[in-house]
PDB file of C-alpha atoms in Angstrom:
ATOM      1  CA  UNK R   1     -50.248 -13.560 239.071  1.00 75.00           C
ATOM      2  CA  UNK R   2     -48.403 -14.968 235.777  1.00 80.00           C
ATOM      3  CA  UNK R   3     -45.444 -16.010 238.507  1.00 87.00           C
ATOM      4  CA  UNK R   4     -47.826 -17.758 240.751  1.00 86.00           C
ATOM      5  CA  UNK R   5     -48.902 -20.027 238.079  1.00 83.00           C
ATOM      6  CA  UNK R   6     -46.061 -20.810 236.435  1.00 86.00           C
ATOM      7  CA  UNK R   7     -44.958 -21.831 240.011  1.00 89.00           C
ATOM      8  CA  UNK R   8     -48.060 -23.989 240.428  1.00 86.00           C
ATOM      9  CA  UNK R   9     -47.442 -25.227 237.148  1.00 84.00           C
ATOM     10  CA  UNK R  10     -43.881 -26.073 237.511  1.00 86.00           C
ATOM     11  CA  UNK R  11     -44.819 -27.768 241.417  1.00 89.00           C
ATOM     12  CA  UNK R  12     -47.684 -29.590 239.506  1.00 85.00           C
ATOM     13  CA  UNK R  13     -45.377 -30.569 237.018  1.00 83.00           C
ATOM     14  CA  UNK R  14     -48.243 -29.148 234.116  1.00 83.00           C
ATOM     15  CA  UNK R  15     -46.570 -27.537 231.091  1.00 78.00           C
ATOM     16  CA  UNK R  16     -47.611 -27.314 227.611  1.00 77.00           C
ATOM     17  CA  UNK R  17     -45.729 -24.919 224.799  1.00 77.00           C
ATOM     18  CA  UNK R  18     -45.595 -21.972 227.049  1.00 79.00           C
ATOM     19  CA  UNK R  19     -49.197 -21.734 227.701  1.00 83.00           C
ATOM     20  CA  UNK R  20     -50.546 -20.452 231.382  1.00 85.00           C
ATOM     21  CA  UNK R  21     -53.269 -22.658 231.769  1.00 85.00           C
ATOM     22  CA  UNK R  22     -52.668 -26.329 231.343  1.00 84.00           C
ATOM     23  CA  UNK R  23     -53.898 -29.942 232.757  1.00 81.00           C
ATOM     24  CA  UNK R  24     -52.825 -33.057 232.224  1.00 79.00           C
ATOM     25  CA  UNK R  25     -50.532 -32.257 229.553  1.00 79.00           C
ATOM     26  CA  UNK R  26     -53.171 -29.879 227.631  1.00 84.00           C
ATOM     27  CA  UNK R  27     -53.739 -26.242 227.275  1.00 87.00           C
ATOM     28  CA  UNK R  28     -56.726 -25.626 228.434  1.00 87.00           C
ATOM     29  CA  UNK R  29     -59.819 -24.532 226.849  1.00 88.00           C
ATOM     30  CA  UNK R  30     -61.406 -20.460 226.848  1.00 85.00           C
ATOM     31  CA  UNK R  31     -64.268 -21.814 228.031  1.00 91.00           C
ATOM     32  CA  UNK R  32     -62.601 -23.704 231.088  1.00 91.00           C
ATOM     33  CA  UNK R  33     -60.437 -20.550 231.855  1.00 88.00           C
ATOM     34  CA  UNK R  34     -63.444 -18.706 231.759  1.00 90.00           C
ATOM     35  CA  UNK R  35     -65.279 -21.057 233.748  1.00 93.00           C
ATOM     36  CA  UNK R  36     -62.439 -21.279 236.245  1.00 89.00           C
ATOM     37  CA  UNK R  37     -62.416 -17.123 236.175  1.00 89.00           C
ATOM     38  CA  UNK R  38     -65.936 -17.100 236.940  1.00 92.00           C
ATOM     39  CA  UNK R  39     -65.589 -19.465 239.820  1.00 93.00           C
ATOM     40  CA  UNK R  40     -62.429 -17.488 241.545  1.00 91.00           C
ATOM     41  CA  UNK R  41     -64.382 -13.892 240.859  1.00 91.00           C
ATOM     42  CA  UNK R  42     -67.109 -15.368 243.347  1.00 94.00           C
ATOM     43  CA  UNK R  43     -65.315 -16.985 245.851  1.00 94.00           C
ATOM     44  CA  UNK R  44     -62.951 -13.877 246.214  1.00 93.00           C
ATOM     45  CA  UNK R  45     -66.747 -11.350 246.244  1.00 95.00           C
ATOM     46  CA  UNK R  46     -65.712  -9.184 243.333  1.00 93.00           C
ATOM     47  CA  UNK R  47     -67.423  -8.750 240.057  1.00 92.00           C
ATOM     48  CA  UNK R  48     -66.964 -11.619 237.536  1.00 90.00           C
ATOM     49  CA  UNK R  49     -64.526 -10.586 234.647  1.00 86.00           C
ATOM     50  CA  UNK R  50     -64.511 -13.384 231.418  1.00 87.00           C
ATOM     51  CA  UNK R  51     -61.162 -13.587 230.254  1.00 86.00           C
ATOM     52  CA  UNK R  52     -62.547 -11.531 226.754  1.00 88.00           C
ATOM     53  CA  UNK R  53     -63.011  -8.505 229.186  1.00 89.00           C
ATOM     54  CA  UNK R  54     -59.553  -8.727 230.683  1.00 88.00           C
ATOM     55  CA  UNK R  55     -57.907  -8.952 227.020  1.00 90.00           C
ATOM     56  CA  UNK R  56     -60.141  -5.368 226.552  1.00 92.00           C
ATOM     57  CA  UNK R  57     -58.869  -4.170 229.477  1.00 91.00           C
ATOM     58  CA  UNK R  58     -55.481  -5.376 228.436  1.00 91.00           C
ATOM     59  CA  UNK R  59     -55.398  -3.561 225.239  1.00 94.00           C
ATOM     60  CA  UNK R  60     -56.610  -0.354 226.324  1.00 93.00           C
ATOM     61  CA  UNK R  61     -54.445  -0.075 229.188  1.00 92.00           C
ATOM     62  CA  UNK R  62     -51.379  -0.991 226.547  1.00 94.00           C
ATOM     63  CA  UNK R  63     -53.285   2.058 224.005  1.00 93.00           C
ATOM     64  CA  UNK R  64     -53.533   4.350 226.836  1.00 89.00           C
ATOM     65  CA  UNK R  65     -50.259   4.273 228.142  1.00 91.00           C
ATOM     66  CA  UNK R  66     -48.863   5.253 225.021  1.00 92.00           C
ATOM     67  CA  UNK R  67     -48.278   1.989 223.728  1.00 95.00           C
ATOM     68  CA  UNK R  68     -48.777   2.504 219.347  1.00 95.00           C
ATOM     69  CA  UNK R  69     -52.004   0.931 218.324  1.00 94.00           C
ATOM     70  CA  UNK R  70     -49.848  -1.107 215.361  1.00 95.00           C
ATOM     71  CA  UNK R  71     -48.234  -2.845 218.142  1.00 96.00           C
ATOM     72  CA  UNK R  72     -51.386  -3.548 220.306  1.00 95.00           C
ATOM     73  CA  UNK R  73     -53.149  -4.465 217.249  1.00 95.00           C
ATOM     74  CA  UNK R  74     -49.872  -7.223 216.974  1.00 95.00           C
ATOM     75  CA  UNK R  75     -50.262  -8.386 220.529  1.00 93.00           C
ATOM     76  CA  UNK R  76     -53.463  -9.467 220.139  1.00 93.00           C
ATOM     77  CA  UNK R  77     -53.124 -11.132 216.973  1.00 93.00           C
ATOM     78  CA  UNK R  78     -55.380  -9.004 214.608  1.00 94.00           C
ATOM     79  CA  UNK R  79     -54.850  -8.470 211.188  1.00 95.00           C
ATOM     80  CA  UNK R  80     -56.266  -4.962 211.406  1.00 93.00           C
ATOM     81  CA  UNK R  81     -55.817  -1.694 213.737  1.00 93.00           C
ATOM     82  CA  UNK R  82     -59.757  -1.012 212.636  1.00 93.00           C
ATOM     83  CA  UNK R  83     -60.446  -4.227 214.810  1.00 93.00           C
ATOM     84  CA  UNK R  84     -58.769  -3.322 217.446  1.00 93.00           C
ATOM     85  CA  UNK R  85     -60.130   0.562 217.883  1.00 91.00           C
ATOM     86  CA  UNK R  86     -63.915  -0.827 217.236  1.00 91.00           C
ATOM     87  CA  UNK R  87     -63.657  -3.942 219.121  1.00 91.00           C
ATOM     88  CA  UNK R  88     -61.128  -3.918 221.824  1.00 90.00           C
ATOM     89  CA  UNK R  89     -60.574  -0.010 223.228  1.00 90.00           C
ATOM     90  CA  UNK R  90     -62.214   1.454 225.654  1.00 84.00           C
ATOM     91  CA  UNK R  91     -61.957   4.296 228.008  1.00 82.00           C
ATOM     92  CA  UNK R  92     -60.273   3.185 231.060  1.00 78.00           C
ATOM     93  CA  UNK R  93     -60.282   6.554 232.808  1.00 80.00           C
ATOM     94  CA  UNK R  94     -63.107   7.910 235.493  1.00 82.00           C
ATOM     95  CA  UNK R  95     -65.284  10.692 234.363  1.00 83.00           C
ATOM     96  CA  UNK R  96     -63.270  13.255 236.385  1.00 85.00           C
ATOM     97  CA  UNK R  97     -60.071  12.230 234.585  1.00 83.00           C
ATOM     98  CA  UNK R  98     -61.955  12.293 231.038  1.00 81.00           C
ATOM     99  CA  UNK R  99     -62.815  15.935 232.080  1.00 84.00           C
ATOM    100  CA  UNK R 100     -59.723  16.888 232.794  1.00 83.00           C
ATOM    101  CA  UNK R 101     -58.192  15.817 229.417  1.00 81.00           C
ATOM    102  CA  UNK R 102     -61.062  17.410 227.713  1.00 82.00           C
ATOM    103  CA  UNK R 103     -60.756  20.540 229.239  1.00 83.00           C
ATOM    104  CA  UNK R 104     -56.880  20.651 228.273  1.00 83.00           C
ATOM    105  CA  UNK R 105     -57.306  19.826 224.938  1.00 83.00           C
ATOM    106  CA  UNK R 106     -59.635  22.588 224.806  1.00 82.00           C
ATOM    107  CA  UNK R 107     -56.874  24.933 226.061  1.00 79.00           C
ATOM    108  CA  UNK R 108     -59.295  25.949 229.313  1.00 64.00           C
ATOM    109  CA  UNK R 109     -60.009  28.727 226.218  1.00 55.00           C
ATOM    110  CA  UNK R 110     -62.952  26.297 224.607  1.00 49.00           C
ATOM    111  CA  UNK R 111     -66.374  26.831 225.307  1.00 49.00           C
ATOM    112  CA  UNK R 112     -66.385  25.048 228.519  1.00 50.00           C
ATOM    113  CA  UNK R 113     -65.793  26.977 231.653  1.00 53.00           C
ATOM    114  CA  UNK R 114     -65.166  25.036 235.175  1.00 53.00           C
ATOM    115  CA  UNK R 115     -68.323  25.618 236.234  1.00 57.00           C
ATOM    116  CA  UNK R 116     -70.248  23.917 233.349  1.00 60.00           C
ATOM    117  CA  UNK R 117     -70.335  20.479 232.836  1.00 60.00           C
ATOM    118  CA  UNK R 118     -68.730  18.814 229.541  1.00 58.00           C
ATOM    119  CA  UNK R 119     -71.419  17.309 227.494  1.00 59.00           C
ATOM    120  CA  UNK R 120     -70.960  13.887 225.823  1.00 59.00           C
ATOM    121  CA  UNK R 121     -72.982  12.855 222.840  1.00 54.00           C
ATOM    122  CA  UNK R 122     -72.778   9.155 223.504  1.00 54.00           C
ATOM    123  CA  UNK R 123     -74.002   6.593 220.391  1.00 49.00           C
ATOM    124  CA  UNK R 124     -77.211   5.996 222.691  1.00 49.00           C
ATOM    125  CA  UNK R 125     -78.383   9.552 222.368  1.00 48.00           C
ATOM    126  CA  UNK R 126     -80.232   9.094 218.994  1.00 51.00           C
ATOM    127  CA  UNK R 127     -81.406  12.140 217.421  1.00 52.00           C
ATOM    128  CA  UNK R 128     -85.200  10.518 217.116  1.00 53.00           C
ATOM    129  CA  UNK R 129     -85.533  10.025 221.047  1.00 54.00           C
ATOM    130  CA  UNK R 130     -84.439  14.078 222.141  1.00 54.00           C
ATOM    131  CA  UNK R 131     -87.421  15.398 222.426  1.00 58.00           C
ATOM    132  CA  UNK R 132     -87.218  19.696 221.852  1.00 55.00           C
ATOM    133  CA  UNK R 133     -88.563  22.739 223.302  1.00 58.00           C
ATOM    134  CA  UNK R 134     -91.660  23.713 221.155  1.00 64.00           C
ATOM    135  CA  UNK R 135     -91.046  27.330 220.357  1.00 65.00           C
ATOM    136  CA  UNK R 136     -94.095  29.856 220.680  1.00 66.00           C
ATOM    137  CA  UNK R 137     -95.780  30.782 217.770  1.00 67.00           C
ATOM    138  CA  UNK R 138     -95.705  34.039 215.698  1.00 58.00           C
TER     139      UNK R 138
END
């Protein structure tokens, strides 16, 4: 994709210090990219991405493909690895994958066997909404 525009911007004749997306002599704005994103997403039928999800995406593909967080936390310009974990990484893998690693780290010797589902205590389980088994009286 990068090649195709720097093509289109070197057929156009549109440059401007390195950057990707440029018109008339001007980088252009997020908001424009994203607008221009937003556009392509629906003509094409696929889910609209903004170009704040893609640099997510970006970073946790880099993470989890062993890339060091110091260096992710570089390409992206922050001042901070804390910023980066909180704000930018997320799990790219499918549940079955997630399982998978779960069950090795456990050593297939943890308390999960393959017949029983791994349990994730996600931050939207709050303590407050489980509601428990009333136990019988004495």
């Amino acid at each position: 994709m990068i090649d195709r525009i720097e093509t289109i911007n070197k057929e156009y004749g549109f440059h401007y210090e390195g950057f990707l997306f440029v018109k008339d002599g001007c980088c252009l704005s997020p908001d424009a990219v994203d607008a221009l994103m937003k556009r392509g997403c629906e003509y094409i039928g696929i889910p609209v991405k903004t170009m704040h999800k893609i640099r997510k995406t970006y970073a946790s593909t880099l993470l989890h493909n062993g890339v060091d967080l110091s260096i992710v936390k570089d390409m992206l310009g922050h001042a901070d690895e804390s910023t980066t974990l909180k704000h930018y990484i997320n799990n790219i893998e499918d549940n079955e994958e997630t399982e998978n690693k779960v069950r090795k780290a456990l050593g297939d010797k943890g308390a999960v066997t393959s017949d029983q589902n791994i349990i994730s205590f996600s931050n939207k389980i709050k303590a407050g909404n489980l509601e428990l088994p009333k136990l019988p009286a004495n």
